[in-house]
PDB file of C-alpha atoms in Angstrom:
ATOM      1  CA  ASP A   2      29.288  -7.669  39.175  1.00 56.00           C
ATOM      2  CA  ALA A   3      28.373  -3.781  39.552  1.00 63.00           C
ATOM      3  CA  GLY A   4      29.078  -3.855  42.652  1.00 91.00           C
ATOM      4  CA  ILE A   5      25.714  -3.096  44.291  1.00 95.00           C
ATOM      5  CA  THR A   6      24.192  -4.950  47.338  1.00 96.00           C
ATOM      6  CA  GLN A   7      20.536  -5.001  48.979  1.00 97.00           C
ATOM      7  CA  SER A   8      19.677  -5.586  52.618  1.00 97.00           C
ATOM      8  CA  PRO A   9      18.117  -7.389  54.002  1.00 97.00           C
ATOM      9  CA  ARG A  10      17.607 -10.007  50.984  1.00 97.00           C
ATOM     10  CA  HIS A  11      14.080 -11.391  52.382  1.00 97.00           C
ATOM     11  CA  LYS A  12      11.927 -10.124  55.248  1.00 97.00           C
ATOM     12  CA  VAL A  13       8.532 -11.118  56.430  1.00 97.00           C
ATOM     13  CA  THR A  14       6.695  -7.852  58.291  1.00 97.00           C
ATOM     14  CA  GLU A  15       3.114  -7.505  59.026  1.00 96.00           C
ATOM     15  CA  THR A  16       0.855  -4.984  57.981  1.00 97.00           C
ATOM     16  CA  GLY A  17       1.051  -1.870  59.703  1.00 96.00           C
ATOM     17  CA  THR A  18       4.785  -2.315  60.465  1.00 96.00           C
ATOM     18  CA  PRO A  19       7.536   0.430  59.216  1.00 96.00           C
ATOM     19  CA  VAL A  20      10.106  -0.999  56.944  1.00 97.00           C
ATOM     20  CA  THR A  21      13.636   0.210  55.522  1.00 98.00           C
ATOM     21  CA  LEU A  22      15.237  -1.246  52.601  1.00 98.00           C
ATOM     22  CA  ARG A  23      18.858  -0.557  51.771  1.00 98.00           C
ATOM     23  CA  CYS A  24      20.963  -0.016  48.550  1.00 98.00           C
ATOM     24  CA  HIS A  25      24.476   0.464  48.480  1.00 97.00           C
ATOM     25  CA  GLN A  26      26.962   0.827  46.019  1.00 96.00           C
ATOM     26  CA  THR A  27      30.549   0.979  45.461  1.00 94.00           C
ATOM     27  CA  GLU A  28      30.704   2.149  42.038  1.00 86.00           C
ATOM     28  CA  ASN A  29      29.908   5.886  42.879  1.00 89.00           C
ATOM     29  CA  HIS A  30      27.457   6.221  40.286  1.00 90.00           C
ATOM     30  CA  ARG A  31      24.913   9.086  40.200  1.00 89.00           C
ATOM     31  CA  TYR A  32      21.795   7.976  39.796  1.00 91.00           C
ATOM     32  CA  MET A  33      20.325   5.138  41.779  1.00 93.00           C
ATOM     33  CA  TYR A  34      16.716   3.699  41.462  1.00 94.00           C
ATOM     34  CA  TRP A  35      14.244   1.471  43.342  1.00 97.00           C
ATOM     35  CA  TYR A  36      12.089  -0.773  41.329  1.00 97.00           C
ATOM     36  CA  ARG A  37       9.393  -3.174  42.436  1.00 97.00           C
ATOM     37  CA  GLN A  38       8.816  -6.405  40.313  1.00 96.00           C
ATOM     38  CA  ASP A  39       5.229  -8.167  40.218  1.00 93.00           C
ATOM     39  CA  PRO A  40       4.019 -10.672  38.137  1.00 85.00           C
ATOM     40  CA  GLY A  41       2.310  -9.469  34.829  1.00 80.00           C
ATOM     41  CA  HIS A  42       3.904  -6.107  35.165  1.00 82.00           C
ATOM     42  CA  GLY A  43       7.800  -5.961  34.638  1.00 86.00           C
ATOM     43  CA  LEU A  44       9.257  -3.451  36.711  1.00 93.00           C
ATOM     44  CA  ARG A  45       7.924  -0.298  37.553  1.00 94.00           C
ATOM     45  CA  LEU A  46       9.690   2.793  39.180  1.00 93.00           C
ATOM     46  CA  ILE A  47       9.126   3.793  42.671  1.00 96.00           C
ATOM     47  CA  HIS A  48      11.658   6.422  43.072  1.00 95.00           C
ATOM     48  CA  TYR A  49      14.974   7.646  41.796  1.00 93.00           C
ATOM     49  CA  SER A  50      17.863   9.842  42.958  1.00 93.00           C
ATOM     50  CA  TYR A  51      19.998  11.877  40.804  1.00 90.00           C
ATOM     51  CA  GLY A  52      22.141  12.296  43.905  1.00 89.00           C
ATOM     52  CA  VAL A  53      23.014  13.053  47.443  1.00 92.00           C
ATOM     53  CA  LYS A  54      19.557  14.384  49.108  1.00 90.00           C
ATOM     54  CA  ASP A  55      18.324  14.993  45.483  1.00 91.00           C
ATOM     55  CA  THR A  56      14.870  12.383  45.054  1.00 93.00           C
ATOM     56  CA  ASP A  57      12.038  11.990  42.963  1.00 91.00           C
ATOM     57  CA  LYS A  58       9.035  10.162  42.403  1.00 92.00           C
ATOM     58  CA  GLY A  59       8.639   7.438  39.993  1.00 91.00           C
ATOM     59  CA  GLU A  60       5.166   5.727  38.680  1.00 89.00           C
ATOM     60  CA  VAL A  61       4.254   3.284  41.836  1.00 94.00           C
ATOM     61  CA  SER A  62       5.213   5.985  44.613  1.00 95.00           C
ATOM     62  CA  ASP A  63       2.400   5.884  46.766  1.00 95.00           C
ATOM     63  CA  GLY A  64       3.455   4.330  50.456  1.00 96.00           C
ATOM     64  CA  TYR A  65       6.959   5.167  49.653  1.00 97.00           C
ATOM     65  CA  SER A  66       9.738   7.228  50.641  1.00 97.00           C
ATOM     66  CA  VAL A  67      13.504   7.546  50.074  1.00 97.00           C
ATOM     67  CA  SER A  68      16.134   9.470  51.374  1.00 97.00           C
ATOM     68  CA  ARG A  69      20.182   9.939  50.253  1.00 96.00           C
ATOM     69  CA  SER A  70      22.525  11.098  52.766  1.00 95.00           C
ATOM     70  CA  LYS A  71      25.631   9.569  50.981  1.00 95.00           C
ATOM     71  CA  THR A  72      26.376   9.110  47.141  1.00 94.00           C
ATOM     72  CA  GLU A  73      26.910   4.988  47.995  1.00 96.00           C
ATOM     73  CA  ASP A  74      23.214   4.422  49.881  1.00 97.00           C
ATOM     74  CA  PHE A  75      19.893   4.718  48.605  1.00 97.00           C
ATOM     75  CA  LEU A  76      17.133   3.482  51.406  1.00 98.00           C
ATOM     76  CA  LEU A  77      13.685   2.601  50.509  1.00 98.00           C
ATOM     77  CA  THR A  78      11.103   3.124  53.388  1.00 98.00           C
ATOM     78  CA  LEU A  79       7.581   1.783  53.752  1.00 97.00           C
ATOM     79  CA  GLU A  80       6.195   3.968  56.545  1.00 93.00           C
ATOM     80  CA  SER A  81       3.187   1.668  57.165  1.00 96.00           C
ATOM     81  CA  ALA A  82       3.366  -1.791  55.218  1.00 96.00           C
ATOM     82  CA  THR A  83       0.630  -2.762  53.267  1.00 97.00           C
ATOM     83  CA  SER A  84      -0.381  -6.478  51.617  1.00 96.00           C
ATOM     84  CA  SER A  85       0.120  -4.715  48.488  1.00 96.00           C
ATOM     85  CA  GLN A  86       3.047  -3.598  49.379  1.00 97.00           C
ATOM     86  CA  THR A  87       4.380  -7.507  49.088  1.00 97.00           C
ATOM     87  CA  SER A  88       6.781  -7.912  46.279  1.00 97.00           C
ATOM     88  CA  VAL A  89      10.452  -8.211  45.204  1.00 97.00           C
ATOM     89  CA  TYR A  90      12.129  -4.958  45.021  1.00 98.00           C
ATOM     90  CA  PHE A  91      15.563  -3.995  43.025  1.00 98.00           C
ATOM     91  CA  CYS A  92      17.937  -1.492  43.331  1.00 97.00           C
ATOM     92  CA  ALA A  93      19.484  -0.047  40.176  1.00 95.00           C
ATOM     93  CA  ILE A  94      22.495   2.298  39.387  1.00 93.00           C
ATOM     94  CA  SER A  95      23.430   4.202  36.581  1.00 89.00           C
ATOM     95  CA  GLN A  96      26.301   6.982  35.720  1.00 80.00           C
ATOM     96  CA  GLY A  97      24.253   9.006  33.342  1.00 72.00           C
ATOM     97  CA  ILE A  98      25.920   9.105  30.420  1.00 71.00           C
ATOM     98  CA  SER A  99      24.401   8.858  26.793  1.00 65.00           C
ATOM     99  CA  THR A 100      24.625   5.326  26.520  1.00 66.00           C
ATOM    100  CA  ASP A 101      23.688   4.663  30.160  1.00 75.00           C
ATOM    101  CA  THR A 102      22.604   1.170  31.157  1.00 87.00           C
ATOM    102  CA  GLN A 103      20.983   0.357  34.587  1.00 91.00           C
ATOM    103  CA  TYR A 104      22.760  -2.177  36.512  1.00 93.00           C
ATOM    104  CA  PHE A 105      20.752  -4.273  39.421  1.00 95.00           C
ATOM    105  CA  GLY A 106      21.142  -5.194  42.820  1.00 96.00           C
ATOM    106  CA  PRO A 107      19.786  -8.775  43.864  1.00 96.00           C
ATOM    107  CA  GLY A 108      16.964  -7.659  44.816  1.00 96.00           C
ATOM    108  CA  THR A 109      14.723  -7.869  48.257  1.00 97.00           C
ATOM    109  CA  ARG A 110      11.789 -10.244  48.695  1.00 97.00           C
ATOM    110  CA  LEU A 111       9.393  -8.623  51.028  1.00 98.00           C
ATOM    111  CA  THR A 112       6.387  -9.894  52.445  1.00 97.00           C
ATOM    112  CA  VAL A 113       3.594  -8.080  54.142  1.00 97.00           C
ATOM    113  CA  LEU A 114       1.359 -10.451  56.129  1.00 96.00           C
TER     114      LEU A 114
ATOM    115  CA  ALA B  14      -0.748   2.281  24.797  1.00 60.00           C
ATOM    116  CA  GLN B  15       2.030   0.259  25.999  1.00 69.00           C
ATOM    117  CA  LYS B  16       5.502   1.396  25.852  1.00 91.00           C
ATOM    118  CA  ILE B  17       6.865  -1.997  25.676  1.00 95.00           C
ATOM    119  CA  THR B  18       5.340  -5.180  24.288  1.00 95.00           C
ATOM    120  CA  GLN B  19       6.250  -8.592  24.605  1.00 96.00           C
ATOM    121  CA  THR B  20       4.249 -10.787  22.946  1.00 94.00           C
ATOM    122  CA  GLN B  21       5.265 -13.989  23.989  1.00 94.00           C
ATOM    123  CA  PRO B  22       4.577 -14.475  27.624  1.00 92.00           C
ATOM    124  CA  GLY B  23       6.596 -18.167  27.082  1.00 95.00           C
ATOM    125  CA  MET B  24       8.305 -20.046  24.700  1.00 95.00           C
ATOM    126  CA  PHE B  25      10.296 -23.233  24.097  1.00 97.00           C
ATOM    127  CA  VAL B  26      13.173 -24.142  22.094  1.00 97.00           C
ATOM    128  CA  GLN B  27      15.950 -26.926  21.656  1.00 97.00           C
ATOM    129  CA  GLU B  28      19.232 -26.929  22.681  1.00 97.00           C
ATOM    130  CA  LYS B  29      21.710 -25.405  20.497  1.00 97.00           C
ATOM    131  CA  GLU B  30      19.129 -23.930  18.064  1.00 97.00           C
ATOM    132  CA  ALA B  31      18.364 -19.905  17.562  1.00 97.00           C
ATOM    133  CA  VAL B  32      15.436 -18.112  19.053  1.00 97.00           C
ATOM    134  CA  THR B  33      14.163 -14.772  18.952  1.00 98.00           C
ATOM    135  CA  LEU B  34      12.155 -12.934  21.467  1.00 98.00           C
ATOM    136  CA  ASP B  35      10.134 -10.217  19.974  1.00 98.00           C
ATOM    137  CA  CYS B  36       9.723  -6.826  21.575  1.00 98.00           C
ATOM    138  CA  THR B  37       7.946  -3.833  20.086  1.00 97.00           C
ATOM    139  CA  TYR B  38       8.006  -0.383  21.570  1.00 96.00           C
ATOM    140  CA  ASP B  39       6.013   3.081  21.149  1.00 95.00           C
ATOM    141  CA  THR B  40       7.995   6.380  21.876  1.00 92.00           C
ATOM    142  CA  SER B  41       7.814   9.901  19.968  1.00 89.00           C
ATOM    143  CA  ASP B  42      10.977  10.346  20.836  1.00 87.00           C
ATOM    144  CA  GLN B  43      14.215  10.468  18.410  1.00 88.00           C
ATOM    145  CA  SER B  44      16.893   9.481  20.823  1.00 86.00           C
ATOM    146  CA  TYR B  45      16.400   6.529  22.866  1.00 89.00           C
ATOM    147  CA  GLY B  46      17.648   3.285  23.943  1.00 91.00           C
ATOM    148  CA  LEU B  47      16.693  -0.681  24.075  1.00 95.00           C
ATOM    149  CA  PHE B  48      17.777  -2.891  26.641  1.00 95.00           C
ATOM    150  CA  TRP B  49      17.534  -6.868  26.981  1.00 97.00           C
ATOM    151  CA  TYR B  50      17.677  -8.225  30.453  1.00 97.00           C
ATOM    152  CA  LYS B  51      17.496 -11.773  31.817  1.00 97.00           C
ATOM    153  CA  GLN B  52      16.371 -12.932  35.136  1.00 97.00           C
ATOM    154  CA  PRO B  53      17.068 -16.613  35.656  1.00 96.00           C
ATOM    155  CA  SER B  54      15.055 -18.510  38.277  1.00 95.00           C
ATOM    156  CA  SER B  55      17.516 -17.022  40.935  1.00 93.00           C
ATOM    157  CA  GLY B  56      16.250 -13.808  40.410  1.00 93.00           C
ATOM    158  CA  GLU B  57      18.998 -11.245  39.373  1.00 94.00           C
ATOM    159  CA  MET B  58      18.728  -9.145  36.708  1.00 95.00           C
ATOM    160  CA  ILE B  59      21.673  -9.333  34.278  1.00 95.00           C
ATOM    161  CA  PHE B  60      22.167  -6.668  31.411  1.00 95.00           C
ATOM    162  CA  LEU B  61      22.339  -8.376  28.273  1.00 97.00           C
ATOM    163  CA  ILE B  62      22.933  -5.872  25.653  1.00 96.00           C
ATOM    164  CA  TYR B  63      22.005  -2.529  24.292  1.00 94.00           C
ATOM    165  CA  GLN B  64      20.604  -0.570  20.960  1.00 94.00           C
ATOM    166  CA  GLY B  65      20.770   3.468  20.809  1.00 91.00           C
ATOM    167  CA  SER B  66      18.365   4.625  18.465  1.00 91.00           C
ATOM    168  CA  TYR B  67      21.135   6.120  16.246  1.00 90.00           C
ATOM    169  CA  ASP B  68      23.024   3.087  16.134  1.00 90.00           C
ATOM    170  CA  GLU B  69      23.381   1.564  12.016  1.00 88.00           C
ATOM    171  CA  GLN B  70      24.416  -1.727  13.162  1.00 93.00           C
ATOM    172  CA  ASN B  71      22.420  -4.051  14.963  1.00 95.00           C
ATOM    173  CA  ALA B  72      24.068  -4.611  18.528  1.00 95.00           C
ATOM    174  CA  THR B  73      25.559  -7.730  19.173  1.00 95.00           C
ATOM    175  CA  GLU B  74      27.106  -9.572  22.984  1.00 95.00           C
ATOM    176  CA  GLY B  75      28.391 -12.780  21.944  1.00 96.00           C
ATOM    177  CA  ARG B  76      25.646 -15.317  21.356  1.00 97.00           C
ATOM    178  CA  TYR B  77      23.023 -12.478  21.835  1.00 97.00           C
ATOM    179  CA  SER B  78      22.043  -9.876  18.880  1.00 97.00           C
ATOM    180  CA  LEU B  79      19.224  -7.514  18.722  1.00 97.00           C
ATOM    181  CA  ASN B  80      17.565  -7.231  15.318  1.00 97.00           C
ATOM    182  CA  PHE B  81      16.890  -3.428  15.278  1.00 96.00           C
ATOM    183  CA  GLN B  82      13.898  -2.347  13.077  1.00 96.00           C
ATOM    184  CA  LYS B  83      13.679   1.281  13.483  1.00 95.00           C
ATOM    185  CA  ALA B  84      10.456   1.994  11.118  1.00 94.00           C
ATOM    186  CA  ARG B  85       9.115  -1.501  12.773  1.00 96.00           C
ATOM    187  CA  LYS B  86       9.684  -0.219  16.501  1.00 96.00           C
ATOM    188  CA  SER B  87      10.847  -3.444  16.961  1.00 97.00           C
ATOM    189  CA  ALA B  88      13.979  -4.657  18.873  1.00 97.00           C
ATOM    190  CA  ASN B  89      13.875  -8.600  19.274  1.00 98.00           C
ATOM    191  CA  LEU B  90      16.629 -10.457  20.747  1.00 98.00           C
ATOM    192  CA  VAL B  91      18.146 -13.095  19.253  1.00 98.00           C
ATOM    193  CA  ILE B  92      20.229 -15.931  20.859  1.00 97.00           C
ATOM    194  CA  SER B  93      22.115 -18.310  19.447  1.00 96.00           C
ATOM    195  CA  ALA B  94      22.851 -21.953  19.557  1.00 95.00           C
ATOM    196  CA  SER B  95      20.909 -21.670  22.985  1.00 97.00           C
ATOM    197  CA  GLN B  96      22.140 -23.575  25.835  1.00 97.00           C
ATOM    198  CA  LEU B  97      20.686 -24.825  28.954  1.00 97.00           C
ATOM    199  CA  GLY B  98      21.927 -22.311  30.923  1.00 97.00           C
ATOM    200  CA  ASP B  99      19.579 -19.530  28.918  1.00 98.00           C
ATOM    201  CA  SER B 100      16.461 -21.085  30.535  1.00 98.00           C
ATOM    202  CA  ALA B 101      15.188 -17.442  31.722  1.00 97.00           C
ATOM    203  CA  MET B 102      12.625 -14.671  32.244  1.00 96.00           C
ATOM    204  CA  TYR B 103      13.629 -11.947  29.127  1.00 97.00           C
ATOM    205  CA  PHE B 104      12.874  -8.426  29.736  1.00 97.00           C
ATOM    206  CA  CYS B 105      12.915  -5.861  26.898  1.00 97.00           C
ATOM    207  CA  ALA B 106      13.086  -1.932  28.203  1.00 95.00           C
ATOM    208  CA  MET B 107      13.353   1.339  26.736  1.00 94.00           C
ATOM    209  CA  ARG B 108      15.119   4.394  28.033  1.00 90.00           C
ATOM    210  CA  GLU B 109      13.816   7.676  26.350  1.00 83.00           C
ATOM    211  CA  GLY B 110      13.867  11.286  27.041  1.00 68.00           C
ATOM    212  CA  VAL B 111      17.166  13.284  27.994  1.00 58.00           C
ATOM    213  CA  SER B 112      20.363  11.569  26.590  1.00 53.00           C
ATOM    214  CA  GLY B 113      22.169  11.172  29.532  1.00 55.00           C
ATOM    215  CA  GLY B 114      21.428  12.006  32.917  1.00 63.00           C
ATOM    216  CA  TYR B 115      18.250  10.664  34.256  1.00 69.00           C
ATOM    217  CA  GLN B 116      16.897   8.355  32.205  1.00 71.00           C
ATOM    218  CA  LYS B 117      13.178   6.807  32.532  1.00 79.00           C
ATOM    219  CA  VAL B 118      12.750   3.632  31.492  1.00 88.00           C
ATOM    220  CA  THR B 119      10.190   1.247  30.575  1.00 91.00           C
ATOM    221  CA  PHE B 120      10.372  -2.532  30.803  1.00 93.00           C
ATOM    222  CA  GLY B 121       8.127  -5.169  29.417  1.00 94.00           C
ATOM    223  CA  THR B 122       6.283  -7.884  31.193  1.00 93.00           C
ATOM    224  CA  GLY B 123       8.989 -10.396  30.029  1.00 94.00           C
ATOM    225  CA  THR B 124       9.160 -13.708  28.267  1.00 96.00           C
ATOM    226  CA  LYS B 125       9.993 -16.987  29.722  1.00 96.00           C
ATOM    227  CA  LEU B 126      12.178 -18.947  27.802  1.00 98.00           C
ATOM    228  CA  GLN B 127      12.822 -22.402  28.464  1.00 98.00           C
ATOM    229  CA  VAL B 128      15.573 -24.403  26.505  1.00 97.00           C
ATOM    230  CA  ILE B 129      14.647 -28.560  26.155  1.00 97.00           C
ATOM    231  CA  PRO B 130      17.871 -30.858  25.807  1.00 95.00           C
TER     232      PRO B 130
END
C-alpha cells in the first residue's frame, strides 16, 4: 500500500461543468503525476509535479490544469468538462531516485454526459 | 514509432503453467528502466517488477521474472505457475531520460491474460 488516495472514486457530471479530482499521499514523495486511461491507449500523462507549486504538462494536457499547494495534495481540474474527458484518472507518486518506481492510486472513474 | 509495443492483446494460459507476455521498446537513451504493472478487474494498478538498463541480471520477484534482452530491445514478463488470481491486464512501461528526478514513463496498451482452471 503506497499511501495514495483519490477522491472522488466515481463521478458523473455534465458537459461544461468544472470538475476537480484530488490526489492525496502520505509518503512525502516529491513527484506526483496525473494520468488518464482509455481503451487502446494505455496510460497517458496529463500533468506532473516535481514539488510544491512546481508543475509541468504531459502529453495530453489540453483542457486540464493542476495545482499543488502542499506536498501531499495534487489537484486535477477540468475547467469545463467535455465528453472526451470521460475516462479513468490515475494519480501516481515517485521518489525521484535513479531506480524510481511510480506507485498508483486507486483511480477515479469520471463520466461526462 | 511506438515506444512500447505489446503485440498480444489477449492471452490464455492453463492454471499452473508458465506464460510469457511480450514487450518490445524503442529508445535511444543508454539509461532507462522497464516496468511491468498488473491491473486486475477491480481497476488498481499494481507494480510488479523493475529492470534497469544497466542491470546485468534479469529481475525476479517471486513468480514474476523479466526476461531482458537488451540487443533485441525486449522486456518480456514471465509468470511461472499461473494462478487464477493472475487473470488481469498487464502493462509494460519504460522510463527514459534523466535517471532520478522527473521520469518520463511511457506505457504500452496492455495484454489481457486469462488463466483457465
